[in-house]
């Protein structure tokens, strides 16, 4: 049952992030220009799309090719790529928060370099997971294939390395979110002092940005906890807590794409058109 829920969530997440990438790339081709916000959204959605696809591949390999999946080198490569994509998605979400916080000309021309440099930093931060950070042992009494080992995960180096990789991006993320909330609070105070009785579109835009960013932080926190618990292998397979961790990790990309779409008027409008077209197409086929 947990595999079914995870598969459904994964398909929705891949579809949602795929729509975001497709819409922004189409606009780029048609207009021959790409805004800084759209560029960040493309990188963010692509990283989450790849992360979700890689998770699905891990699940398939662990279920149908356990001998291959449990090989020491293969296991490390899987985890390293998960860390790289996880770090990258957090960096891109942090830059989106910074962009919402400071929409100024001096920042927009730095966006491409910030995205590339944060990707390289994420790649370097994930390299330690290729090393032997696990307590690996081989049970000589068990029938194990050549090159396959049983692993006893030491949780401390896992958490230490993971926190080193995310600390800077998380600091940028939280700082920009606090500045954004502070800006909204000051803006609200000014409107209350004026007491015009009219809603300010700038404040509505601020509120939408804050809702998206805070939702990202909450989602990332739960995904982080579930990922660490899963990598630690402290729960037995198919136990209640194991199912919860898998469902939470699978739900992260799906909810992330939904938040991005609902928080962006352009993406929301195009997605509504796509859903309307899909409903009409299904109705015409059923008749």
Short mmCIF file of C-alpha atoms in Angstrom, two decimals:
data_model
loop_
_atom_site.label_atom_id
_atom_site.label_comp_id
_atom_site.label_asym_id
_atom_site.label_seq_id
_atom_site.Cartn_x
_atom_site.Cartn_y
_atom_site.Cartn_z
CA UNK A 1 0.00 0.00 0.00
CA UNK A 2 2.85 2.40 0.82
CA UNK A 3 4.39 1.72 -2.60
CA UNK A 4 1.05 2.58 -4.23
CA UNK A 5 0.77 5.88 -2.35
CA UNK A 6 4.40 6.71 -3.08
CA UNK A 7 3.96 5.94 -6.78
CA UNK A 8 0.84 8.13 -7.03
CA UNK A 9 2.57 11.00 -5.20
CA UNK A 10 5.67 10.59 -7.35
CA UNK A 11 3.67 10.71 -10.59
CA UNK A 12 1.81 13.84 -9.46
CA UNK A 13 5.08 15.47 -8.32
CA UNK A 14 6.88 14.66 -11.57
CA UNK A 15 3.89 15.90 -13.56
CA UNK A 16 3.61 19.14 -11.57
CA UNK A 17 7.30 20.00 -11.77
CA UNK A 18 7.34 18.95 -15.42
CA UNK A 19 4.52 21.43 -16.12
CA UNK A 20 6.47 24.23 -14.40
CA UNK A 21 9.60 23.51 -16.45
CA UNK A 22 7.63 23.16 -19.70
CA UNK A 23 5.70 26.43 -19.20
CA UNK A 24 8.80 28.47 -18.42
CA UNK A 25 10.87 26.94 -21.23
CA UNK A 26 8.02 27.57 -23.69
CA UNK A 27 7.80 31.21 -22.61
CA UNK A 28 11.58 31.49 -22.96
CA UNK A 29 11.50 30.13 -26.53
CA UNK A 30 8.55 32.32 -27.53
CA UNK A 31 9.79 35.56 -25.99
CA UNK A 32 13.56 34.93 -26.44
CA UNK A 33 14.13 36.10 -22.87
CA UNK A 34 14.00 34.50 -19.44
CA UNK A 35 13.33 36.45 -16.25
CA UNK A 36 15.37 35.78 -13.12
CA UNK A 37 12.34 34.37 -11.30
CA UNK A 38 11.54 31.97 -14.17
CA UNK A 39 15.19 30.89 -14.30
CA UNK A 40 15.17 30.03 -10.60
CA UNK A 41 11.85 28.19 -10.98
CA UNK A 42 13.28 26.09 -13.84
CA UNK A 43 16.37 25.09 -11.82
CA UNK A 44 14.29 24.41 -8.70
CA UNK A 45 11.68 22.31 -10.50
CA UNK A 46 14.32 20.40 -12.48
CA UNK A 47 16.25 19.51 -9.32
CA UNK A 48 13.09 18.26 -7.60
CA UNK A 49 12.01 16.43 -10.77
CA UNK A 50 15.37 14.64 -10.92
CA UNK A 51 15.26 13.93 -7.17
CA UNK A 52 11.83 12.33 -7.44
CA UNK A 53 12.82 10.30 -10.51
CA UNK A 54 15.98 9.11 -8.74
CA UNK A 55 13.97 8.08 -5.68
CA UNK A 56 11.66 6.04 -7.91
CA UNK A 57 14.68 4.35 -9.49
CA UNK A 58 16.03 3.55 -6.01
CA UNK A 59 12.71 1.97 -5.02
CA UNK A 60 12.58 -0.11 -8.21
CA UNK A 61 16.17 -1.31 -7.77
CA UNK A 62 15.69 -2.14 -4.08
CA UNK A 63 12.52 -4.14 -4.84
CA UNK A 64 13.46 -5.98 -8.04
CA UNK A 65 17.29 -5.92 -8.03
CA UNK A 66 18.26 -6.10 -4.33
CA UNK A 67 21.65 -7.72 -4.99
CA UNK A 68 22.66 -4.91 -7.33
CA UNK A 69 21.24 -2.18 -5.07
CA UNK A 70 23.05 -3.49 -1.97
CA UNK A 71 26.47 -3.47 -3.61
CA UNK A 72 28.66 -1.08 -1.68
CA UNK A 73 29.61 1.18 -4.61
CA UNK A 74 26.08 1.28 -6.02
CA UNK A 75 24.60 2.11 -2.61
CA UNK A 76 27.05 4.99 -2.14
CA UNK A 77 26.37 6.38 -5.64
CA UNK A 78 22.62 6.32 -5.03
CA UNK A 79 22.99 8.17 -1.71
CA UNK A 80 25.50 10.67 -3.12
CA UNK A 81 23.19 11.68 -5.96
CA UNK A 82 20.28 11.98 -3.52
CA UNK A 83 22.38 14.35 -1.40
CA UNK A 84 23.46 16.39 -4.44
CA UNK A 85 19.89 16.86 -5.69
CA UNK A 86 18.65 17.54 -2.16
CA UNK A 87 21.33 20.20 -1.56
CA UNK A 88 20.66 21.76 -4.97
CA UNK A 89 16.90 22.01 -4.45
CA UNK A 90 17.42 23.72 -1.08
CA UNK A 91 19.88 26.20 -2.61
CA UNK A 92 17.49 27.04 -5.44
CA UNK A 93 14.61 27.47 -2.98
CA UNK A 94 16.88 29.76 -0.94
CA UNK A 95 17.64 31.90 -4.01
CA UNK A 96 13.92 32.08 -4.78
CA UNK A 97 13.36 33.38 -1.26
CA UNK A 98 16.16 35.93 -1.74
CA UNK A 99 14.63 36.99 -5.07
CA UNK A 100 11.25 37.55 -3.43
CA UNK A 101 12.96 39.50 -0.67
CA UNK A 102 15.13 41.74 -2.87
CA UNK A 103 13.77 42.40 -6.37
CA UNK A 104 16.51 44.82 -7.34
CA UNK A 105 18.48 45.27 -10.55
CA UNK A 106 21.84 44.59 -8.91
CA UNK A 107 20.66 41.10 -7.96
CA UNK A 108 19.00 39.93 -11.19
CA UNK A 109 22.20 39.78 -13.27
CA UNK A 110 23.81 37.58 -10.59
CA UNK A 111 21.08 34.92 -10.72
CA UNK A 112 22.68 32.66 -13.41
CA UNK A 113 26.04 32.68 -11.58
CA UNK A 114 24.39 32.02 -8.22
CA UNK A 115 22.51 29.03 -9.64
CA UNK A 116 25.62 27.53 -11.25
CA UNK A 117 27.85 28.15 -8.22
CA UNK A 118 25.28 26.70 -5.80
CA UNK A 119 25.03 23.59 -8.03
CA UNK A 120 28.81 23.17 -7.88
CA UNK A 121 28.78 23.70 -4.12
CA UNK A 122 26.04 21.06 -3.79
CA UNK A 123 28.10 18.64 -5.87
CA UNK A 124 31.18 19.17 -3.70
CA UNK A 125 29.11 18.84 -0.52
CA UNK A 126 27.75 15.49 -1.67
CA UNK A 127 31.16 13.95 -2.50
CA UNK A 128 31.89 12.85 1.12
CA UNK A 129 28.97 10.42 0.83
CA UNK A 130 31.07 8.45 -1.66
CA UNK A 131 33.54 7.71 1.12
CA UNK A 132 33.19 4.93 3.66
CA UNK A 133 31.07 6.84 6.18
CA UNK A 134 29.19 3.66 7.09
CA UNK A 135 30.19 0.97 9.54
CA UNK A 136 30.40 -1.83 6.97
CA UNK A 137 30.76 -5.43 7.93
CA UNK A 138 30.40 -8.75 6.14
CA UNK A 139 28.73 -11.70 7.81
CA UNK A 140 30.87 -14.68 6.81
CA UNK A 141 28.12 -17.11 7.87
CA UNK A 142 25.56 -15.61 5.45
CA UNK A 143 25.24 -16.33 1.75
CA UNK A 144 26.23 -12.99 0.23
CA UNK A 145 27.16 -12.38 -3.38
CA UNK A 146 30.56 -11.04 -4.30
CA UNK A 147 30.84 -7.31 -3.82
CA UNK A 148 27.67 -7.16 -1.73
CA UNK A 149 27.97 -6.29 1.93
CA UNK A 150 25.61 -5.88 4.84
CA UNK A 151 25.61 -2.34 6.15
CA UNK A 152 25.20 -1.07 9.67
CA UNK A 153 24.64 2.66 9.35
CA UNK A 154 26.38 4.97 11.78
CA UNK A 155 23.92 7.86 12.10
CA UNK A 156 26.32 10.47 13.52
CA UNK A 157 28.52 11.03 10.41
CA UNK A 158 25.38 10.96 8.24
CA UNK A 159 23.75 13.80 10.18
CA UNK A 160 27.04 15.71 10.56
CA UNK A 161 27.85 15.64 6.83
CA UNK A 162 24.27 16.42 5.88
CA UNK A 163 24.09 19.42 8.22
CA UNK A 164 27.43 20.75 6.92
CA UNK A 165 26.01 20.59 3.41
CA UNK A 166 22.78 22.42 4.19
CA UNK A 167 23.85 24.92 6.87
CA UNK A 168 24.83 27.78 4.53
CA UNK A 169 21.87 27.43 2.16
CA UNK A 170 19.47 27.03 5.08
CA UNK A 171 20.92 30.16 6.69
CA UNK A 172 20.34 32.13 3.47
CA UNK A 173 16.84 30.66 3.22
CA UNK A 174 15.82 31.52 6.80
CA UNK A 175 17.45 34.99 6.74
CA UNK A 176 15.66 36.03 3.55
CA UNK A 177 12.37 34.66 4.91
CA UNK A 178 12.76 36.68 8.12
CA UNK A 179 13.53 39.81 6.08
CA UNK A 180 10.49 39.17 3.90
CA UNK A 181 8.21 38.77 6.93
CA UNK A 182 9.71 41.91 8.52
CA UNK A 183 9.10 43.83 5.30
CA UNK A 184 5.47 42.70 5.24
CA UNK A 185 4.99 43.67 8.90
CA UNK A 186 6.33 47.19 8.26
CA UNK A 187 4.22 47.50 5.11
CA UNK A 188 1.11 46.44 7.06
CA UNK A 189 1.83 49.02 9.76
CA UNK A 190 2.07 51.77 7.14
CA UNK A 191 -1.26 50.75 5.60
CA UNK A 192 -2.91 50.64 9.04
CA UNK A 193 -1.63 54.16 9.75
CA UNK A 194 -3.02 55.43 6.44
CA UNK A 195 -6.33 53.55 6.94
CA UNK A 196 -7.31 53.96 3.29
CA UNK A 197 -9.63 50.95 3.30
CA UNK A 198 -8.13 49.63 0.04
CA UNK A 199 -6.02 46.54 -0.33
CA UNK A 200 -2.47 47.04 -1.57
CA UNK A 201 -1.42 44.70 -4.42
CA UNK A 202 2.19 44.85 -3.16
CA UNK A 203 1.09 43.49 0.22
CA UNK A 204 -0.90 40.73 -1.48
CA UNK A 205 2.20 39.79 -3.49
CA UNK A 206 4.26 39.82 -0.27
CA UNK A 207 1.71 37.56 1.44
CA UNK A 208 1.77 35.09 -1.46
CA UNK A 209 5.57 35.00 -1.42
CA UNK A 210 5.70 34.47 2.35
CA UNK A 211 3.12 31.67 2.22
CA UNK A 212 5.17 29.90 -0.46
CA UNK A 213 8.51 30.31 1.33
CA UNK A 214 7.22 29.28 4.77
CA UNK A 215 5.53 26.26 3.18
CA UNK A 216 8.88 25.33 1.57
CA UNK A 217 10.61 25.47 4.96
CA UNK A 218 7.97 23.31 6.65
CA UNK A 219 8.02 20.77 3.82
CA UNK A 220 11.81 20.64 3.83
CA UNK A 221 11.94 20.07 7.60
CA UNK A 222 9.69 17.00 7.39
CA UNK A 223 11.52 15.72 4.31
CA UNK A 224 14.87 16.15 6.09
CA UNK A 225 13.73 14.15 9.13
CA UNK A 226 12.23 11.39 6.96
CA UNK A 227 15.38 11.19 4.82
CA UNK A 228 17.72 10.88 7.81
CA UNK A 229 15.53 8.20 9.41
CA UNK A 230 15.40 6.26 6.14
CA UNK A 231 19.16 6.43 5.57
CA UNK A 232 19.73 5.32 9.16
CA UNK A 233 17.73 2.12 8.58
CA UNK A 234 16.43 2.21 12.16
CA UNK A 235 12.93 1.02 11.19
CA UNK A 236 12.15 -2.44 9.89
CA UNK A 237 11.00 -2.70 6.28
CA UNK A 238 7.25 -2.08 5.76
CA UNK A 239 6.76 -1.09 9.40
CA UNK A 240 4.39 1.79 10.17
CA UNK A 241 7.22 4.32 10.62
CA UNK A 242 9.00 3.10 7.49
CA UNK A 243 5.78 3.61 5.50
CA UNK A 244 5.34 7.11 6.96
CA UNK A 245 8.91 8.11 6.01
CA UNK A 246 8.49 6.85 2.44
CA UNK A 247 5.14 8.63 2.02
CA UNK A 248 6.54 11.90 3.44
CA UNK A 249 9.56 11.84 1.08
CA UNK A 250 7.37 11.00 -1.90
CA UNK A 251 4.93 13.80 -1.01
CA UNK A 252 7.65 16.47 -0.84
CA UNK A 253 8.05 17.04 -4.63
CA UNK A 254 4.29 16.81 -5.21
CA UNK A 255 3.41 19.45 -2.61
CA UNK A 256 6.39 21.55 -3.64
CA UNK A 257 5.11 21.76 -7.22
CA UNK A 258 1.57 22.55 -6.03
CA UNK A 259 2.88 25.42 -3.87
CA UNK A 260 4.93 26.81 -6.76
CA UNK A 261 1.97 26.68 -9.14
CA UNK A 262 -0.53 28.22 -6.71
CA UNK A 263 1.93 30.95 -5.73
CA UNK A 264 2.63 32.05 -9.32
CA UNK A 265 -0.31 33.63 -11.25
CA UNK A 266 1.14 32.70 -14.65
CA UNK A 267 1.73 29.05 -13.72
CA UNK A 268 -1.66 28.88 -12.02
CA UNK A 269 -3.46 30.19 -15.12
CA UNK A 270 -1.72 27.87 -17.58
CA UNK A 271 -2.13 24.86 -15.27
CA UNK A 272 -5.87 25.59 -15.01
CA UNK A 273 -6.08 25.62 -18.80
CA UNK A 274 -4.24 22.30 -19.03
CA UNK A 275 -6.58 20.71 -16.46
CA UNK A 276 -9.63 22.10 -18.28
CA UNK A 277 -8.37 20.71 -21.59
CA UNK A 278 -7.67 17.32 -19.98
CA UNK A 279 -11.20 17.17 -18.50
CA UNK A 280 -12.78 18.08 -21.85
CA UNK A 281 -10.64 15.46 -23.61
CA UNK A 282 -11.65 12.75 -21.12
CA UNK A 283 -15.33 13.70 -21.45
CA UNK A 284 -15.18 13.54 -25.24
CA UNK A 285 -13.56 10.09 -25.12
CA UNK A 286 -16.12 8.73 -22.65
CA UNK A 287 -19.08 9.84 -24.78
#
